Amino acid sequence: MVLLDLLGRRWTLRVLWELRDGPLSSRALRTACDDVSPTVLQTRTSELRTAGLLQLRAGEGYELTVLGKELMTAFAPLNRFAASWADQQQSGPPE
C-alpha cells in the first residue's frame, strides 16, 4: 500500500513517465510536466529518490534507477490498455 500511496500523489506518475526514455534536467523535467510548480516537483523527486525509484546524476539530471525502470516496465500493459481504450472512446461504442 505504501507504493500505491506514493504513486497516487499528484504528479508522481507523470514525473516517472517523463523519465522513461532517459535523464532530464530539473528544468527539462518541469517543462515536460506542463510546468508543474518547482515546489511540487522538488517534493516529488525527493520522495521518489527516497523510495529508490529515481536518482540525481551530476551533469545529467534526474533518471530512473533500475528499480524505477522495472516499475515502468510493469506499467507497460496498463499503457497498452489505455491506448486501446482511448481508440475505442474516439470511435464510439461498438455496434
Short mmCIF file of N, CA and C in Angstrom, two decimals:
data_model
loop_
_atom_site.label_atom_id
_atom_site.label_comp_id
_atom_site.label_asym_id
_atom_site.label_seq_id
_atom_site.Cartn_x
_atom_site.Cartn_y
_atom_site.Cartn_z
N MET A 1 0.82 -1.20 0.00
CA MET A 1 0.00 0.00 0.00
C MET A 1 0.86 1.27 0.00
N VAL A 2 2.08 1.16 0.52
CA VAL A 2 2.96 2.33 0.56
C VAL A 2 3.28 2.79 -0.86
N LEU A 3 3.56 1.84 -1.76
CA LEU A 3 3.85 2.20 -3.15
C LEU A 3 2.64 2.86 -3.80
N LEU A 4 1.47 2.30 -3.59
CA LEU A 4 0.27 2.89 -4.18
C LEU A 4 0.02 4.30 -3.64
N ASP A 5 0.30 4.51 -2.37
CA ASP A 5 0.17 5.85 -1.80
C ASP A 5 1.11 6.81 -2.50
N LEU A 6 2.35 6.40 -2.69
CA LEU A 6 3.33 7.26 -3.36
C LEU A 6 2.91 7.54 -4.79
N LEU A 7 2.52 6.51 -5.53
CA LEU A 7 2.14 6.67 -6.93
C LEU A 7 0.86 7.48 -7.10
N GLY A 8 0.03 7.50 -6.08
CA GLY A 8 -1.22 8.24 -6.15
C GLY A 8 -1.08 9.73 -5.87
N ARG A 9 0.09 10.15 -5.48
CA ARG A 9 0.30 11.58 -5.20
C ARG A 9 0.39 12.36 -6.51
N ARG A 10 -0.13 13.56 -6.45
CA ARG A 10 -0.18 14.44 -7.62
C ARG A 10 1.20 14.57 -8.26
N TRP A 11 1.28 14.35 -9.56
CA TRP A 11 2.46 14.50 -10.41
C TRP A 11 3.46 13.34 -10.33
N THR A 12 3.30 12.40 -9.40
CA THR A 12 4.29 11.34 -9.26
C THR A 12 4.38 10.49 -10.52
N LEU A 13 3.26 9.99 -11.01
CA LEU A 13 3.29 9.15 -12.21
C LEU A 13 3.79 9.93 -13.42
N ARG A 14 3.44 11.18 -13.50
CA ARG A 14 3.89 12.00 -14.63
C ARG A 14 5.41 12.16 -14.62
N VAL A 15 5.98 12.38 -13.45
CA VAL A 15 7.44 12.50 -13.34
C VAL A 15 8.10 11.21 -13.80
N LEU A 16 7.62 10.09 -13.31
CA LEU A 16 8.18 8.80 -13.73
C LEU A 16 8.03 8.60 -15.23
N TRP A 17 6.87 8.91 -15.76
CA TRP A 17 6.59 8.73 -17.18
C TRP A 17 7.54 9.57 -18.04
N GLU A 18 7.76 10.79 -17.67
CA GLU A 18 8.61 11.68 -18.46
C GLU A 18 10.07 11.24 -18.44
N LEU A 19 10.45 10.47 -17.45
CA LEU A 19 11.85 10.00 -17.35
C LEU A 19 12.04 8.62 -17.98
N ARG A 20 11.01 8.06 -18.59
CA ARG A 20 11.08 6.70 -19.10
C ARG A 20 12.11 6.55 -20.22
N ASP A 21 12.38 7.60 -20.98
CA ASP A 21 13.31 7.50 -22.10
C ASP A 21 14.72 7.98 -21.78
N GLY A 22 14.94 8.42 -20.55
CA GLY A 22 16.29 8.86 -20.18
C GLY A 22 16.27 10.06 -19.27
N PRO A 23 17.46 10.47 -18.84
CA PRO A 23 17.56 11.56 -17.86
C PRO A 23 17.10 12.90 -18.40
N LEU A 24 16.61 13.72 -17.49
CA LEU A 24 16.22 15.10 -17.80
C LEU A 24 16.71 16.01 -16.68
N SER A 25 17.13 17.19 -17.06
CA SER A 25 17.48 18.19 -16.05
C SER A 25 16.21 18.61 -15.32
N SER A 26 16.37 19.25 -14.20
CA SER A 26 15.23 19.71 -13.43
C SER A 26 14.34 20.62 -14.27
N ARG A 27 14.95 21.52 -15.01
CA ARG A 27 14.18 22.45 -15.85
C ARG A 27 13.45 21.70 -16.96
N ALA A 28 14.13 20.76 -17.63
CA ALA A 28 13.50 20.00 -18.70
C ALA A 28 12.37 19.12 -18.16
N LEU A 29 12.58 18.56 -16.99
CA LEU A 29 11.54 17.74 -16.37
C LEU A 29 10.33 18.60 -16.02
N ARG A 30 10.57 19.76 -15.50
CA ARG A 30 9.47 20.67 -15.16
C ARG A 30 8.68 21.05 -16.41
N THR A 31 9.38 21.35 -17.49
CA THR A 31 8.72 21.68 -18.75
C THR A 31 7.92 20.49 -19.28
N ALA A 32 8.51 19.31 -19.23
CA ALA A 32 7.83 18.09 -19.70
C ALA A 32 6.57 17.82 -18.90
N CYS A 33 6.57 18.24 -17.66
CA CYS A 33 5.41 18.05 -16.77
C CYS A 33 4.48 19.25 -16.80
N ASP A 34 4.40 19.92 -17.93
CA ASP A 34 3.49 21.05 -18.10
C ASP A 34 3.70 22.14 -17.05
N ASP A 35 4.96 22.42 -16.78
CA ASP A 35 5.33 23.48 -15.84
C ASP A 35 4.74 23.30 -14.45
N VAL A 36 4.86 22.07 -13.93
CA VAL A 36 4.49 21.82 -12.55
C VAL A 36 5.27 22.80 -11.68
N SER A 37 4.73 23.19 -10.56
CA SER A 37 5.42 24.16 -9.72
C SER A 37 6.75 23.58 -9.23
N PRO A 38 7.77 24.42 -9.10
CA PRO A 38 9.07 23.94 -8.63
C PRO A 38 8.99 23.26 -7.27
N THR A 39 8.13 23.76 -6.41
CA THR A 39 7.99 23.18 -5.07
C THR A 39 7.44 21.77 -5.14
N VAL A 40 6.41 21.57 -5.94
CA VAL A 40 5.81 20.23 -6.07
C VAL A 40 6.81 19.29 -6.73
N LEU A 41 7.50 19.76 -7.78
CA LEU A 41 8.48 18.91 -8.45
C LEU A 41 9.60 18.50 -7.49
N GLN A 42 10.07 19.44 -6.69
CA GLN A 42 11.12 19.12 -5.72
C GLN A 42 10.64 18.09 -4.70
N THR A 43 9.42 18.26 -4.25
CA THR A 43 8.85 17.31 -3.28
C THR A 43 8.74 15.92 -3.89
N ARG A 44 8.19 15.83 -5.11
CA ARG A 44 8.01 14.53 -5.75
C ARG A 44 9.35 13.87 -6.08
N THR A 45 10.29 14.61 -6.60
CA THR A 45 11.58 13.99 -6.93
C THR A 45 12.29 13.54 -5.65
N SER A 46 12.14 14.29 -4.59
CA SER A 46 12.74 13.88 -3.31
C SER A 46 12.10 12.59 -2.81
N GLU A 47 10.78 12.51 -2.88
CA GLU A 47 10.08 11.29 -2.45
C GLU A 47 10.48 10.09 -3.30
N LEU A 48 10.58 10.30 -4.60
CA LEU A 48 10.95 9.21 -5.50
C LEU A 48 12.40 8.77 -5.30
N ARG A 49 13.26 9.71 -4.97
CA ARG A 49 14.65 9.36 -4.65
C ARG A 49 14.71 8.55 -3.36
N THR A 50 13.97 8.97 -2.36
CA THR A 50 13.93 8.25 -1.09
C THR A 50 13.40 6.83 -1.30
N ALA A 51 12.44 6.68 -2.20
CA ALA A 51 11.85 5.37 -2.49
C ALA A 51 12.75 4.50 -3.36
N GLY A 52 13.84 5.07 -3.86
CA GLY A 52 14.76 4.29 -4.68
C GLY A 52 14.35 4.15 -6.14
N LEU A 53 13.42 4.99 -6.59
CA LEU A 53 12.94 4.90 -7.96
C LEU A 53 13.60 5.91 -8.89
N LEU A 54 14.26 6.88 -8.31
CA LEU A 54 14.83 7.99 -9.06
C LEU A 54 16.18 8.33 -8.47
N GLN A 55 17.09 8.79 -9.33
CA GLN A 55 18.37 9.29 -8.82
C GLN A 55 18.73 10.57 -9.55
N LEU A 56 19.57 11.35 -8.93
CA LEU A 56 20.04 12.60 -9.50
C LEU A 56 21.52 12.42 -9.81
N ARG A 57 21.86 12.54 -11.09
CA ARG A 57 23.24 12.39 -11.51
C ARG A 57 23.80 13.74 -11.91
N ALA A 58 24.92 14.08 -11.33
CA ALA A 58 25.56 15.38 -11.62
C ALA A 58 25.77 15.52 -13.12
N GLY A 59 25.34 16.65 -13.65
CA GLY A 59 25.53 16.95 -15.06
C GLY A 59 24.52 16.30 -16.00
N GLU A 60 23.75 15.33 -15.50
CA GLU A 60 22.79 14.64 -16.36
C GLU A 60 21.36 14.90 -15.95
N GLY A 61 21.12 15.12 -14.69
CA GLY A 61 19.78 15.37 -14.20
C GLY A 61 19.18 14.16 -13.54
N TYR A 62 17.87 14.13 -13.50
CA TYR A 62 17.14 13.04 -12.88
C TYR A 62 17.01 11.88 -13.85
N GLU A 63 17.11 10.66 -13.31
CA GLU A 63 16.89 9.48 -14.13
C GLU A 63 16.31 8.37 -13.26
N LEU A 64 15.65 7.44 -13.92
CA LEU A 64 15.11 6.29 -13.22
C LEU A 64 16.24 5.37 -12.78
N THR A 65 16.09 4.79 -11.63
CA THR A 65 17.02 3.76 -11.17
C THR A 65 16.61 2.45 -11.83
N VAL A 66 17.36 1.40 -11.58
CA VAL A 66 16.98 0.08 -12.09
C VAL A 66 15.59 -0.28 -11.59
N LEU A 67 15.32 0.01 -10.34
CA LEU A 67 14.01 -0.27 -9.76
C LEU A 67 12.92 0.58 -10.43
N GLY A 68 13.23 1.83 -10.70
CA GLY A 68 12.29 2.71 -11.38
C GLY A 68 11.98 2.21 -12.79
N LYS A 69 13.01 1.73 -13.49
CA LYS A 69 12.80 1.17 -14.84
C LYS A 69 11.95 -0.09 -14.77
N GLU A 70 12.16 -0.88 -13.74
CA GLU A 70 11.35 -2.09 -13.55
C GLU A 70 9.89 -1.72 -13.33
N LEU A 71 9.65 -0.67 -12.57
CA LEU A 71 8.29 -0.20 -12.34
C LEU A 71 7.66 0.25 -13.66
N MET A 72 8.39 0.98 -14.48
CA MET A 72 7.85 1.44 -15.75
C MET A 72 7.55 0.26 -16.68
N THR A 73 8.36 -0.78 -16.60
CA THR A 73 8.08 -1.99 -17.38
C THR A 73 6.78 -2.63 -16.92
N ALA A 74 6.56 -2.60 -15.62
CA ALA A 74 5.32 -3.16 -15.07
C ALA A 74 4.10 -2.36 -15.54
N PHE A 75 4.28 -1.09 -15.86
CA PHE A 75 3.19 -0.25 -16.33
C PHE A 75 2.89 -0.44 -17.81
N ALA A 76 3.74 -1.15 -18.55
CA ALA A 76 3.57 -1.32 -20.00
C ALA A 76 2.19 -1.88 -20.36
N PRO A 77 1.71 -2.93 -19.68
CA PRO A 77 0.36 -3.43 -20.03
C PRO A 77 -0.73 -2.39 -19.80
N LEU A 78 -0.60 -1.60 -18.76
CA LEU A 78 -1.59 -0.56 -18.50
C LEU A 78 -1.54 0.50 -19.59
N ASN A 79 -0.36 0.83 -20.07
CA ASN A 79 -0.21 1.79 -21.15
C ASN A 79 -0.87 1.27 -22.43
N ARG A 80 -0.68 -0.02 -22.73
CA ARG A 80 -1.32 -0.61 -23.91
C ARG A 80 -2.84 -0.57 -23.77
N PHE A 81 -3.33 -0.90 -22.58
CA PHE A 81 -4.77 -0.86 -22.35
C PHE A 81 -5.29 0.58 -22.54
N ALA A 82 -4.57 1.54 -22.01
CA ALA A 82 -5.00 2.95 -22.11
C ALA A 82 -5.07 3.39 -23.57
N ALA A 83 -4.11 2.97 -24.38
CA ALA A 83 -4.12 3.33 -25.80
C ALA A 83 -5.31 2.70 -26.50
N SER A 84 -5.59 1.43 -26.20
CA SER A 84 -6.74 0.75 -26.79
C SER A 84 -8.04 1.41 -26.35
N TRP A 85 -8.13 1.72 -25.08
CA TRP A 85 -9.32 2.37 -24.53
C TRP A 85 -9.55 3.72 -25.20
N ALA A 86 -8.48 4.50 -25.36
CA ALA A 86 -8.60 5.83 -25.99
C ALA A 86 -9.09 5.70 -27.43
N ASP A 87 -8.59 4.70 -28.15
CA ASP A 87 -9.06 4.48 -29.52
C ASP A 87 -10.55 4.16 -29.54
N GLN A 88 -10.99 3.34 -28.60
CA GLN A 88 -12.41 2.98 -28.53
C GLN A 88 -13.27 4.19 -28.19
N GLN A 89 -12.76 5.05 -27.33
CA GLN A 89 -13.51 6.24 -26.95
C GLN A 89 -13.69 7.17 -28.13
N GLN A 90 -12.68 7.25 -28.97
CA GLN A 90 -12.76 8.13 -30.15
C GLN A 90 -13.69 7.57 -31.23
N SER A 91 -13.72 6.25 -31.36
CA SER A 91 -14.53 5.65 -32.41
C SER A 91 -15.98 5.41 -31.99
N GLY A 92 -16.26 5.60 -30.72
CA GLY A 92 -17.62 5.41 -30.25
C GLY A 92 -17.87 3.99 -29.78
N PRO A 93 -19.06 3.75 -29.25
CA PRO A 93 -19.37 2.41 -28.73
C PRO A 93 -19.41 1.38 -29.85
N PRO A 94 -19.06 0.12 -29.52
CA PRO A 94 -19.12 -0.93 -30.54
C PRO A 94 -20.56 -1.18 -30.97
N GLU A 95 -20.71 -1.57 -32.22
CA GLU A 95 -22.06 -1.82 -32.77
C GLU A 95 -22.48 -3.24 -32.56
#
